[in-house]
Coordinates of C-alpha atoms in Angstrom, one line a residue:
M142 CA -1.9 68.7 130.0
K143 CA 0.1 71.2 127.9
K144 CA -0.6 74.8 126.8
Y145 CA 2.7 75.8 125.1
L146 CA 2.4 75.0 121.4
F147 CA 5.0 74.4 118.8
A148 CA 4.6 74.8 115.0
L149 CA 4.2 71.2 113.8
F150 CA 1.1 70.7 111.8
V151 CA -0.7 67.6 110.3
L152 CA -3.0 68.8 107.6
M153 CA -6.1 66.9 106.6
L154 CA -7.5 69.2 104.0
L155 CA -11.0 69.2 102.8
P156 CA -11.9 70.5 99.3
Q157 CA -11.8 74.3 99.1
T158 CA -15.2 76.0 98.7
A159 CA -16.5 79.5 98.9
L160 CA -17.5 80.5 102.4
A161 CA -21.0 81.6 101.4
Q162 CA -21.6 78.1 100.0
K163 CA -20.5 76.5 103.3
G164 CA -23.1 78.6 105.2
R165 CA -20.4 79.8 107.6
F166 CA -21.7 83.4 107.7
A167 CA -24.2 84.6 110.3
P168 CA -25.5 88.0 111.4
L169 CA -23.6 89.9 114.1
P170 CA -25.1 88.9 117.5
G171 CA -27.1 91.6 119.1
W172 CA -25.0 91.7 122.4
I173 CA -21.9 92.9 120.5
K174 CA -21.1 96.6 120.5
P175 CA -19.2 97.0 117.2
I176 CA -16.5 99.6 116.6
V177 CA -18.0 101.7 113.8
D178 CA -15.0 103.5 112.3
I179 CA -11.7 101.9 111.5
P180 CA -9.0 103.7 113.4
S181 CA -6.1 105.4 111.6
F182 CA -2.5 104.1 112.2
D183 CA -0.2 106.5 114.0
P184 CA 2.6 107.6 111.6
A185 CA 5.1 107.2 114.5
G186 CA 3.9 103.6 115.2
H187 CA 6.0 100.5 114.8
H188 CA 5.0 97.9 112.3
Y189 CA 6.4 95.1 110.1
D190 CA 4.6 93.9 107.0
Q191 CA 1.1 95.0 108.2
Q192 CA -0.2 98.0 110.2
F193 CA -2.6 96.7 112.8
L194 CA -5.5 99.1 113.1
L195 CA -8.0 97.3 115.3
V196 CA -8.1 94.3 117.6
D197 CA -11.6 93.9 119.1
R198 CA -12.4 91.0 121.5
Q199 CA -15.7 90.8 123.3
L200 CA -16.6 87.9 125.6
N201 CA -20.2 87.0 126.7
L202 CA -20.3 85.0 129.8
V203 CA -24.0 85.8 130.5
S204 CA -25.4 83.5 127.8
Q205 CA -25.9 79.8 128.4
F206 CA -22.7 78.9 126.5
P207 CA -19.8 81.3 126.5
V208 CA -19.4 83.2 123.3
E209 CA -16.2 85.0 122.2
Y210 CA -16.2 87.6 119.5
K211 CA -13.0 88.5 117.6
R212 CA -12.4 91.2 115.0
Y213 CA -9.0 92.0 113.4
T214 CA -8.4 94.9 111.0
S215 CA -5.0 95.5 109.4
K216 CA -3.5 97.3 106.4
V217 CA -1.1 95.5 104.1
V218 CA 2.1 97.6 103.6
S219 CA 4.5 95.2 101.9
I220 CA 4.7 92.3 99.5
E221 CA 5.3 90.0 102.4
G222 CA 2.1 91.4 104.0
V223 CA 0.1 90.5 100.9
E224 CA 1.0 86.8 101.6
S225 CA 0.5 86.9 105.4
G226 CA -2.6 89.1 105.3
S227 CA -4.5 87.2 102.6
Q228 CA -4.5 84.0 104.7
I229 CA -6.7 83.8 107.8
S230 CA -6.6 80.9 110.3
I231 CA -9.2 80.3 113.0
D232 CA -8.4 77.5 115.5
F233 CA -11.1 75.7 117.5
D234 CA -11.9 72.4 119.2
P235 CA -14.9 70.9 117.4
S236 CA -15.7 68.7 120.4
Y237 CA -17.2 71.7 122.2
Q238 CA -16.8 74.8 120.0
S239 CA -18.5 76.1 116.8
V240 CA -17.4 79.0 114.5
E241 CA -19.5 81.6 112.8
L242 CA -18.1 84.4 110.6
H243 CA -19.7 87.8 110.5
R244 CA -17.4 90.0 108.4
L245 CA -14.9 89.4 105.6
E246 CA -14.2 92.7 103.8
V247 CA -11.4 94.4 102.0
V248 CA -11.2 98.2 101.9
R249 CA -9.3 99.6 98.9
D250 CA -9.1 103.3 98.0
G251 CA -11.9 104.1 100.4
Q252 CA -14.3 101.5 98.9
T253 CA -15.4 98.4 100.8
F254 CA -15.7 95.0 99.1
D255 CA -17.4 92.0 100.6
R256 CA -15.3 88.8 100.0
K257 CA -17.5 86.1 101.4
N258 CA -18.6 84.9 98.0
T259 CA -15.0 84.7 96.6
A260 CA -12.9 83.6 99.6
K261 CA -11.9 79.9 99.7
T262 CA -11.9 77.8 102.8
A263 CA -10.4 74.6 104.0
Q264 CA -10.8 72.9 107.3
F265 CA -8.1 70.6 108.7
K266 CA -6.8 68.9 111.8
R267 CA -4.3 71.0 113.6
E268 CA -2.0 68.8 115.6
V269 CA 0.7 71.3 116.8
D270 CA 2.1 69.1 119.6
L271 CA 2.9 65.9 117.6
D272 CA 6.6 66.5 118.4
S273 CA 5.7 66.2 122.1
L274 CA 3.4 63.1 121.3
L275 CA 0.2 65.1 122.2
Y276 CA -2.9 65.1 120.1
N277 CA -5.4 67.8 121.1
G278 CA -8.1 67.4 118.5
D279 CA -8.0 71.1 117.4
E280 CA -9.0 72.0 113.9
T281 CA -8.3 75.1 111.8
L282 CA -10.7 76.9 109.5
H283 CA -8.3 78.3 106.9
I284 CA -9.5 81.2 104.7
V285 CA -7.7 82.4 101.5
L286 CA -8.5 85.8 100.1
N287 CA -7.8 86.4 96.4
D288 CA -6.7 89.7 94.8
I289 CA -5.0 91.3 97.8
Q290 CA -2.8 94.3 97.1
V291 CA -0.4 96.5 99.0
G292 CA -2.4 99.2 100.6
D293 CA -5.5 97.1 101.1
I294 CA -7.2 97.0 104.5
I295 CA -8.4 93.5 105.6
D296 CA -11.3 93.4 108.0
F297 CA -12.7 90.2 109.4
S298 CA -14.6 89.0 112.5
Y299 CA -16.1 85.8 113.9
T300 CA -17.4 84.2 117.0
L301 CA -16.5 81.1 118.9
T302 CA -19.3 79.5 120.9
G303 CA -18.6 76.9 123.6
F304 CA -16.2 76.2 126.5
N305 CA -14.4 73.1 127.5
P306 CA -16.9 71.1 129.7
V307 CA -14.0 69.8 131.9
F308 CA -14.2 73.1 133.8
G309 CA -17.9 72.8 134.6
D310 CA -19.3 76.1 135.7
N311 CA -15.8 77.6 136.2
R312 CA -14.5 80.1 133.7
E313 CA -11.0 81.3 132.8
W314 CA -9.7 83.3 129.8
Y315 CA -6.6 85.2 128.9
V316 CA -7.3 88.2 126.6
K317 CA -4.1 89.6 125.1
T318 CA -4.1 93.4 124.8
G319 CA -0.6 94.2 123.5
W320 CA 1.9 93.1 120.9
A321 CA 5.4 93.8 119.5
S322 CA 3.7 95.9 116.8
T323 CA 1.7 99.1 117.4
V324 CA -2.1 98.6 117.4
A325 CA -4.1 101.7 116.6
L326 CA -7.0 100.6 118.9
V327 CA -7.3 97.6 121.2
N328 CA -10.9 97.1 122.5
A329 CA -11.9 94.4 124.9
R330 CA -15.3 94.0 126.5
I331 CA -16.4 91.2 128.9
L332 CA -20.0 90.6 130.1
V333 CA -20.6 88.6 133.3
P334 CA -23.6 88.0 135.5
E335 CA -23.8 90.6 138.3
D336 CA -23.8 87.8 141.0
S337 CA -21.0 85.8 139.4
P338 CA -17.6 85.3 141.1
I339 CA -15.9 86.1 137.8
T340 CA -13.4 89.0 138.0
V341 CA -11.4 90.7 135.3
T342 CA -7.9 92.0 136.1
N343 CA -5.2 93.7 134.1
L344 CA -2.4 91.3 135.0
D345 CA 0.4 93.0 136.9
N346 CA -1.0 96.3 135.4
K347 CA 1.1 95.6 132.3
G348 CA -1.5 97.0 130.0
K349 CA -1.2 100.7 129.6
G350 CA -4.8 101.2 128.6
T351 CA -7.9 101.9 130.8
L352 CA -10.0 99.1 132.4
T353 CA -13.4 100.2 133.6
E354 CA -16.3 98.3 135.3
T355 CA -19.9 99.2 135.1
T356 CA -23.2 97.4 136.1
Q357 CA -26.4 97.7 134.3
K358 CA -29.5 95.7 135.4
T359 CA -28.1 92.1 136.1
V360 CA -24.9 92.4 134.0
R361 CA -21.4 93.6 134.9
E362 CA -19.5 95.0 132.0
Y363 CA -15.7 95.3 131.9
R364 CA -14.2 97.5 129.2
Y365 CA -10.5 97.9 128.2
Q366 CA -9.3 100.3 125.6
E367 CA -5.9 101.4 124.5
Q368 CA -4.7 103.5 121.6
N369 CA -1.4 103.1 119.8
G370 CA -0.1 100.6 122.3
L371 CA 3.3 99.0 121.7
Y372 CA 5.0 96.3 123.7
D373 CA 8.3 95.5 121.9
F374 CA 9.9 92.9 124.1
D375 CA 10.9 90.3 121.6
E376 CA 14.5 89.4 122.5
P377 CA 16.5 86.1 122.3
E378 CA 17.6 84.1 125.3
Q379 CA 14.8 85.1 127.6
P380 CA 13.8 82.9 130.6
R381 CA 11.0 80.6 129.5
W382 CA 8.7 82.0 132.2
Y383 CA 9.2 85.6 131.1
N384 CA 6.1 87.1 129.5
P385 CA 6.1 90.9 129.5
Y386 CA 3.0 91.2 127.3
P387 CA -0.3 92.5 128.8
Y388 CA -3.3 90.3 129.3
L389 CA -6.7 90.7 130.9
H390 CA -7.3 87.7 133.1
V391 CA -10.9 86.6 133.3
S392 CA -11.4 84.1 136.0
S393 CA -14.0 82.7 138.4
Y394 CA -11.2 81.2 140.7
N395 CA -10.5 83.4 143.7
N396 CA -7.6 81.3 145.3
W397 CA -5.7 78.1 145.0
K398 CA -8.3 76.3 147.1
D399 CA -10.8 76.9 144.3
V400 CA -8.4 75.3 141.9
V401 CA -8.0 72.3 144.2
N402 CA -11.8 72.0 144.6
W403 CA -12.2 72.0 140.8
A404 CA -9.4 69.5 140.1
L405 CA -9.7 67.1 142.9
P406 CA -12.8 65.2 141.6
L407 CA -11.0 64.7 138.3
Y408 CA -8.2 62.7 139.9
Q409 CA -9.9 59.7 141.5
A410 CA -7.3 57.1 142.3
S411 CA -8.2 53.4 141.9
P412 CA -5.9 51.4 144.3
S413 CA -8.6 48.7 144.6
D414 CA -9.0 48.3 140.9
R415 CA -8.5 44.6 140.0
D416 CA -5.9 45.3 137.3
V417 CA -4.0 47.7 139.6
Q418 CA -4.1 45.2 142.4
T419 CA -2.8 42.4 140.1
L420 CA 0.2 44.5 139.1
A421 CA 0.9 45.6 142.7
N422 CA 0.8 42.0 143.9
K423 CA 3.2 41.0 141.1
I424 CA 5.7 43.7 142.2
K425 CA 5.4 42.7 145.8
Q426 CA 6.2 39.1 144.9
T427 CA 9.2 40.2 143.0
H428 CA 10.5 42.3 145.9
P429 CA 9.1 40.6 149.1
E430 CA 9.6 42.5 152.3
D431 CA 11.4 45.4 150.6
L432 CA 9.0 48.3 150.3
D433 CA 11.7 50.7 149.0
Q434 CA 12.3 48.4 146.0
Q435 CA 8.6 47.9 145.5
V436 CA 8.2 51.7 145.3
V437 CA 11.0 52.0 142.8
A438 CA 9.6 49.1 140.7
A439 CA 6.2 50.8 140.6
I440 CA 7.8 54.1 139.5
H441 CA 9.9 52.3 136.9
F442 CA 6.9 50.4 135.6
V443 CA 4.8 53.5 134.9
Q444 CA 7.7 55.4 133.5
N445 CA 9.2 52.8 131.3
N446 CA 6.3 50.4 130.4
I447 CA 3.5 53.0 129.8
R448 CA 4.7 55.0 126.8
Y449 CA 4.1 58.8 126.7
L450 CA 1.2 59.7 124.4
G451 CA -1.6 62.1 125.0
I452 CA -5.1 62.4 123.5
E453 CA -6.1 65.7 124.9
N454 CA -9.2 66.9 123.0
G455 CA -12.2 68.1 125.0
I456 CA -12.3 67.0 128.7
G457 CA -9.1 64.9 128.0
S458 CA -7.2 68.1 128.1
H459 CA -7.4 68.1 132.0
Q460 CA -9.1 64.9 133.1
P461 CA -7.0 61.8 133.3
R462 CA -8.3 58.5 132.1
P463 CA -8.9 55.6 134.5
P464 CA -5.8 53.6 135.5
R465 CA -7.4 50.4 134.1
Q466 CA -7.7 52.0 130.7
I467 CA -4.0 53.2 130.8
L468 CA -2.8 49.7 131.8
S469 CA -4.9 48.2 128.9
Q470 CA -3.8 50.6 126.2
G471 CA -0.2 50.9 127.3
Y472 CA 0.1 54.7 126.9
G473 CA -0.9 57.9 128.5
D474 CA 0.1 61.5 129.1
C475 CA 1.4 63.1 132.3
K476 CA -1.9 63.2 134.1
D477 CA -2.8 59.6 133.0
K478 CA 0.6 58.3 134.2
A479 CA 0.5 60.3 137.4
L480 CA -2.9 58.9 138.4
L481 CA -1.8 55.3 137.5
L482 CA 1.3 55.7 139.7
I483 CA -0.7 57.1 142.6
S484 CA -3.2 54.2 142.3
L485 CA -0.4 51.6 142.2
L486 CA 1.4 53.2 145.2
G487 CA -1.9 53.2 147.0
A488 CA -2.3 49.5 146.4
M489 CA 1.1 49.1 148.2
G490 CA 0.0 51.2 151.1
V491 CA 2.0 54.2 150.1
N492 CA 0.2 57.6 150.2
A493 CA 0.6 59.8 147.1
H494 CA -1.2 62.7 145.4
P495 CA -1.3 64.5 142.1
A496 CA 0.7 67.7 142.0
L497 CA 0.0 70.4 139.4
V498 CA 3.2 72.2 138.3
D499 CA 4.5 74.3 135.5
T500 CA 7.7 73.6 133.6
F501 CA 8.0 77.2 132.6
W502 CA 7.0 79.2 135.6
R503 CA 8.9 77.1 138.2
D504 CA 10.0 79.4 141.0
E505 CA 7.8 82.2 139.5
L506 CA 4.6 80.2 139.9
P507 CA 3.4 82.1 143.1
Q508 CA 3.3 85.3 141.0
Q509 CA 0.8 83.7 138.6
P510 CA -3.0 83.8 138.9
A511 CA -4.6 81.2 141.1
A512 CA -6.3 79.3 138.2
P513 CA -5.9 76.1 136.1
F514 CA -4.1 77.7 133.2
S515 CA -1.2 78.5 135.4
F516 CA -0.1 74.8 135.1
N517 CA 1.0 72.7 132.2
H518 CA 2.2 69.4 133.8
V519 CA 1.2 66.9 136.5
I520 CA 3.7 65.0 138.7
V521 CA 3.3 62.9 141.9
Q522 CA 3.9 63.9 145.5
M523 CA 4.7 60.7 147.4
E524 CA 4.6 60.8 151.2
Y525 CA 7.1 58.2 152.3
K526 CA 9.5 57.9 155.2
D527 CA 8.3 61.2 156.7
Q528 CA 9.2 63.3 153.7
S529 CA 7.8 64.4 150.4
W530 CA 9.2 62.8 147.2
W531 CA 8.5 64.6 143.9
I532 CA 8.2 61.9 141.2
D533 CA 7.7 62.7 137.5
A534 CA 5.9 59.6 136.0
T535 CA 6.8 60.8 132.4
R536 CA 10.6 60.5 133.0
T537 CA 12.5 57.4 132.0
H538 CA 15.9 55.7 132.7
Q539 CA 15.9 56.7 136.4
G540 CA 18.2 55.1 139.0
D541 CA 17.5 51.8 140.8
Q542 CA 17.6 53.2 144.4
L543 CA 15.0 55.5 145.9
E544 CA 17.7 57.6 147.6
T545 CA 19.6 58.4 144.4
L546 CA 16.6 58.7 142.1
A547 CA 16.5 62.3 140.7
Q548 CA 13.4 64.1 141.9
S549 CA 11.6 66.9 140.0
R550 CA 12.7 70.4 140.8
L551 CA 10.1 72.7 139.5
G552 CA 9.9 75.3 142.2
Y553 CA 6.3 75.1 143.4
A554 CA 3.4 72.7 143.1
L555 CA -0.3 72.6 143.9
V556 CA -0.9 69.3 145.6
L557 CA -4.4 67.9 145.0
K558 CA -5.6 66.6 148.3
P559 CA -8.5 67.5 150.6
G560 CA -7.8 70.6 152.5
A561 CA -5.0 71.9 150.3
D562 CA -5.3 75.6 149.8
D563 CA -1.9 76.9 148.8
L564 CA 1.2 76.2 146.7
V565 CA 3.9 74.0 148.2
A566 CA 7.6 74.7 147.8
M567 CA 9.3 71.6 146.3
L568 CA 12.3 71.0 148.4
P569 CA 14.0 67.8 147.1
P570 CA 17.5 67.0 148.3
A571 CA 20.3 69.3 147.1
I572 CA 21.7 68.5 143.7
P573 CA 25.2 67.1 143.9
V574 CA 28.0 67.8 141.4
S575 CA 26.1 66.6 138.4
Q576 CA 29.0 66.4 136.0
D577 CA 32.5 65.5 137.2
I578 CA 35.3 65.5 134.6
E579 CA 38.9 64.4 135.2
Q580 CA 41.4 64.8 132.3
R581 CA 44.8 63.3 132.7
Y582 CA 47.7 64.3 130.4
V583 CA 51.0 62.5 130.0
V584 CA 53.0 65.2 128.4
N585 CA 56.1 64.4 126.5
H586 CA 58.4 66.6 124.4
A587 CA 57.3 67.6 121.0
S588 CA 59.4 64.8 119.4
Q589 CA 57.2 62.1 121.2
P590 CA 53.5 61.5 121.4
S591 CA 51.6 62.6 124.4
Y592 CA 48.5 60.9 126.0
L593 CA 45.2 62.0 127.3
T594 CA 42.6 60.1 129.3
V595 CA 39.2 61.5 130.2
K596 CA 36.8 60.2 132.8
T597 CA 33.4 61.9 133.0
I598 CA 30.9 61.0 135.7
Y599 CA 27.3 62.1 135.2
R600 CA 25.1 62.0 138.3
G601 CA 21.4 62.2 139.1
F602 CA 19.3 63.8 136.4
E603 CA 22.4 64.1 134.1
A604 CA 22.9 60.3 134.4
E605 CA 19.3 59.7 133.5
R606 CA 19.6 62.0 130.5
W607 CA 22.7 60.2 129.3
R608 CA 21.0 56.8 129.7
R609 CA 18.2 58.0 127.3
Y610 CA 20.8 59.4 124.9
L611 CA 23.0 56.3 124.9
E612 CA 20.1 54.0 124.3
S613 CA 19.9 55.3 120.7
K614 CA 23.5 56.3 120.1
P615 CA 26.1 53.6 119.1
L616 CA 29.2 53.8 121.2
R617 CA 31.4 53.9 118.1
E618 CA 29.6 56.9 116.8
L619 CA 29.7 58.6 120.2
G620 CA 33.4 57.9 120.4
E621 CA 34.0 59.6 117.0
E622 CA 32.1 62.7 118.2
Y623 CA 34.2 62.9 121.4
A624 CA 37.5 62.3 119.5
N625 CA 36.6 65.0 117.0
Y626 CA 35.9 67.4 119.9
Y627 CA 39.5 67.0 121.2
A628 CA 40.9 67.0 117.7
G629 CA 39.7 70.6 117.5
F630 CA 42.3 71.4 120.2
F631 CA 45.2 69.1 119.2
G632 CA 46.5 67.8 115.8
G633 CA 47.2 64.2 115.1
L634 CA 44.8 62.8 117.7
D635 CA 43.7 59.2 117.6
F636 CA 42.2 56.6 119.9
L637 CA 44.4 54.9 122.5
R638 CA 41.5 52.8 123.6
P639 CA 37.8 52.8 122.4
L640 CA 35.4 54.8 124.3
S641 CA 33.6 52.9 127.1
V642 CA 30.6 53.5 129.3
E643 CA 29.9 52.2 132.9
D644 CA 26.4 52.5 134.3
D645 CA 25.9 52.3 138.1
K646 CA 22.1 52.5 138.5
N647 CA 22.3 52.0 142.3
N648 CA 24.3 55.3 142.7
N649 CA 22.6 56.7 139.6
E650 CA 25.9 57.5 137.9
V651 CA 27.0 57.0 134.3
T652 CA 30.7 57.1 133.6
V653 CA 32.2 57.7 130.2
N654 CA 35.9 56.8 129.7
E655 CA 38.1 58.1 126.8
A656 CA 41.8 57.6 126.0
Y657 CA 43.7 59.3 123.2
V658 CA 47.2 59.5 121.8
I659 CA 48.2 63.0 120.6
E660 CA 51.0 63.4 118.1
D661 CA 50.9 67.2 117.9
L662 CA 50.2 68.4 121.4
W663 CA 52.7 71.2 121.1
S664 CA 52.4 74.3 118.8
K665 CA 55.7 75.8 117.6
T666 CA 56.4 79.5 117.1
D667 CA 60.0 80.1 116.0
D668 CA 62.0 78.0 118.5
L669 CA 59.3 78.1 121.2
Y670 CA 57.0 75.1 121.9
S671 CA 53.8 75.7 123.8
F672 CA 50.4 74.2 124.6
V673 CA 47.4 75.3 126.6
I674 CA 45.1 73.5 129.0
S675 CA 41.6 74.9 129.5
G676 CA 38.6 74.4 131.7
D677 CA 36.7 73.9 128.5
I678 CA 33.8 72.0 130.0
V679 CA 33.2 74.6 132.8
D680 CA 33.9 77.4 130.3
D681 CA 30.8 76.3 128.3
Y682 CA 28.7 77.5 131.3
L683 CA 30.3 80.9 131.4
T684 CA 27.9 82.4 128.9
K685 CA 27.1 85.9 127.7
P686 CA 24.0 86.9 125.8
D687 CA 24.1 87.3 122.0
L688 CA 22.1 90.5 122.5
I689 CA 24.0 92.8 124.8
R690 CA 21.8 95.9 124.7
R691 CA 18.6 94.4 126.0
K692 CA 15.6 95.4 128.1
T693 CA 14.5 91.9 129.2
P694 CA 16.2 89.3 131.4
F695 CA 18.9 87.0 130.0
R696 CA 18.5 83.3 130.6
F697 CA 21.6 81.4 131.8
G698 CA 22.7 78.6 134.2
S699 CA 21.7 75.1 134.8
E700 CA 20.8 72.8 137.7
G701 CA 23.6 71.2 139.6
A702 CA 27.3 71.9 139.6
I703 CA 30.1 71.1 137.2
R704 CA 33.6 70.2 138.4
Q705 CA 36.6 69.7 136.2
K706 CA 40.1 68.6 137.2
I707 CA 43.1 68.4 134.9
T708 CA 46.3 66.6 135.9
L709 CA 49.5 66.7 134.0
S710 CA 52.9 65.0 134.1
L711 CA 55.4 67.4 132.5
P712 CA 58.5 65.8 131.0
E713 CA 61.1 67.8 133.0
T714 CA 61.6 70.2 135.8
W715 CA 59.1 73.0 135.4
S716 CA 58.6 76.2 137.3
I717 CA 55.0 76.4 138.4
D718 CA 53.5 79.6 139.6
P719 CA 50.5 78.6 141.8
S720 CA 47.3 80.5 141.2
D721 CA 43.9 80.4 142.9
H722 CA 40.9 82.4 141.6
A723 CA 37.4 82.5 143.2
I724 CA 34.4 84.4 142.1
N725 CA 31.3 84.4 144.4
S726 CA 28.9 86.6 142.5
P727 CA 25.1 86.9 143.0
Y728 CA 24.7 84.8 139.9
F729 CA 27.2 82.0 140.1
E730 CA 30.2 80.5 141.9
F731 CA 33.4 79.9 140.0
N732 CA 36.8 78.6 141.2
S733 CA 40.0 77.9 139.3
S734 CA 43.4 76.9 140.6
L735 CA 46.8 75.7 139.4
K736 CA 49.4 74.1 141.5
A737 CA 52.1 71.5 141.6
V738 CA 50.8 68.4 143.2
S739 CA 53.4 68.3 146.0
G740 CA 54.7 71.9 145.6
S741 CA 55.9 74.4 143.1
G742 CA 58.4 72.7 140.8
D743 CA 58.5 69.3 142.6
V744 CA 59.9 66.6 140.5
L745 CA 59.3 62.8 140.7
L746 CA 60.9 60.4 138.3
D747 CA 62.1 63.3 136.1
K748 CA 58.6 64.6 135.7
T749 CA 56.8 67.6 137.2
Y750 CA 53.2 66.9 138.3
V751 CA 50.6 69.7 138.0
E752 CA 46.9 69.9 138.8
A753 CA 44.4 72.4 137.6
G754 CA 40.9 72.6 139.1
Y755 CA 37.6 74.3 138.0
Y756 CA 34.2 74.5 139.6
Y757 CA 31.0 76.2 138.5
R758 CA 27.5 76.4 140.0
A759 CA 24.7 78.7 139.0
K760 CA 22.9 80.5 141.8
K761 CA 20.2 81.9 139.6
R762 CA 18.8 81.0 136.2
H763 CA 18.5 84.5 134.8
V764 CA 19.9 88.0 135.0
D765 CA 17.8 91.1 134.9
A766 CA 18.7 93.6 132.2
S767 CA 19.6 96.2 134.8
E768 CA 22.2 93.8 136.3
L769 CA 23.6 92.5 133.0
R770 CA 26.8 94.7 133.0
Q771 CA 27.7 93.4 136.5
Y772 CA 27.1 89.8 135.4
M773 CA 29.3 90.2 132.3
R774 CA 32.1 91.7 134.4
H775 CA 32.1 88.6 136.5
I776 CA 32.1 86.4 133.4
D777 CA 35.1 88.3 132.1
E778 CA 36.9 87.8 135.4
A779 CA 36.2 84.1 135.2
W780 CA 37.4 83.8 131.6
Q781 CA 40.8 85.3 132.7
S782 CA 41.6 82.2 134.7
V783 CA 40.2 79.5 132.5
D784 CA 43.4 78.8 130.4
Y785 CA 46.9 78.1 131.4
E786 CA 49.9 78.0 129.0
F787 CA 53.0 75.8 129.2
S788 CA 56.0 76.5 127.0
Y789 CA 59.7 75.4 126.5
Q790 CA 62.6 75.9 124.3
P791 CA 64.5 72.7 123.2

């Protein structure tokens, strides 16, 4: 169940033929109100390789099957635009959609040329989510226009007929009305039955055009128009949930209860299924009289024994397959695995429900429309020991104890159970320090080698992430990567002992141990020797945006907290000036300190012992553009106390 697409394509090309020979063209349907004149581009408008003159989208929800009309008109203004403008792609799902083209014209020097007899077409499978192991069954009709020149106007239109049957009589569309380039005219028109619950809204009033509603006979018509609209918000490092572009939201869902009523029949658990019962009994026999371990074993089975793979064409985009089928085939996507886990837990007497979530919107989910397209993932809400547990059946390598198993933290969820009518805040236990680093230096004078040991403890979700990583990474190779990292700070660094890893699955902790000998710890300038210790791991989280002058939020931060401690034994009496810095900003917490272990300058066995400590925890995951200067001042303050220098003269 995934709506965010990435550009990975598998092409299964059919022989190229002329469009007219393929019979792809059809007369313009009578319900469409065409734009007669091509608008002129505003000389002050913003464009790249093409000037966008017209975007016309009309949607007919009155007919038996929904029909969507699209027309795009643009002027090629560069050589790059010749390449991009001469290739047209129309994506559709052939399991429930059909395509008809109505216009394919090129306007040159005021003359219009019909290109349907000369354009070439190819149709191919379009699997854009293969990197995420999802197959959606979409196909692309690809049209290539020949003899396109700078200055040409390309004008084409088509209709898509059909709607995913998984939604039944419900309807939902997003009609985009603004882009990062100026569009001379945006026209949108939506027809719905007068007595239909379907509404059309300008989401958050982001669109600057005019939306009107009229009724004639038995049809309500919504019309949106905007001239010379520009929404230039493309900036790096934005929060994944941030979408400043305007949309019309067409929806028959009035509230979250409507979504529950639509989705609930799709998720029919099968705790009494024979195959599910057989597996549940096997788990019970393995862990008799220990329900906690039975629950963990059920979670682990679905996570680790059912591989993640989704076939999401047609109704498979939202309806899970029966648990028996998933057990038989050994694979499934998020909704398949969730329903299987719910059924398996039910067979053990544990109550659980599907929970619709969104991995992008997270805490912003309550601001989104109450409709299915506001979600892209399914997890499990387990009701156990008088609390809710949020389990993601697609995760792997989780801990062996229920209390330490990392739960999903995705802000809000819509739990699919009878009577549910609102989003639920996901409140799993607080995240502990997820990364704990202790670096110990045995510092000798420059004439002798010094030593460094590093112990890093990863907890919770970080431990689970490292288990996945270590499964495919040889320790020797990982050790070289770590050694090269520290070699960037110190010369002549080599292994004192090979890197080692300890995995405590009961506490859900992974510990990585390193040990090095350093020949050139000290840097020499004239007759002065010096070296610097740094809260380098914590410093990685003190980030600034690459783009400083921005109008959109900056994404930063991570879940959990990072703690770093550095201890040193210095080779002689050393004067230590204790320091303690704390920043408690609206965006993050940061602490750094330096002190002698027993007191300033204390010496034991002719060595001075020093300890530096660092701590970072993000309070938010983004900074609004208006608050960026304040955030950056706090980052600068933190940077001032990240490094400490030690020096001596022999």
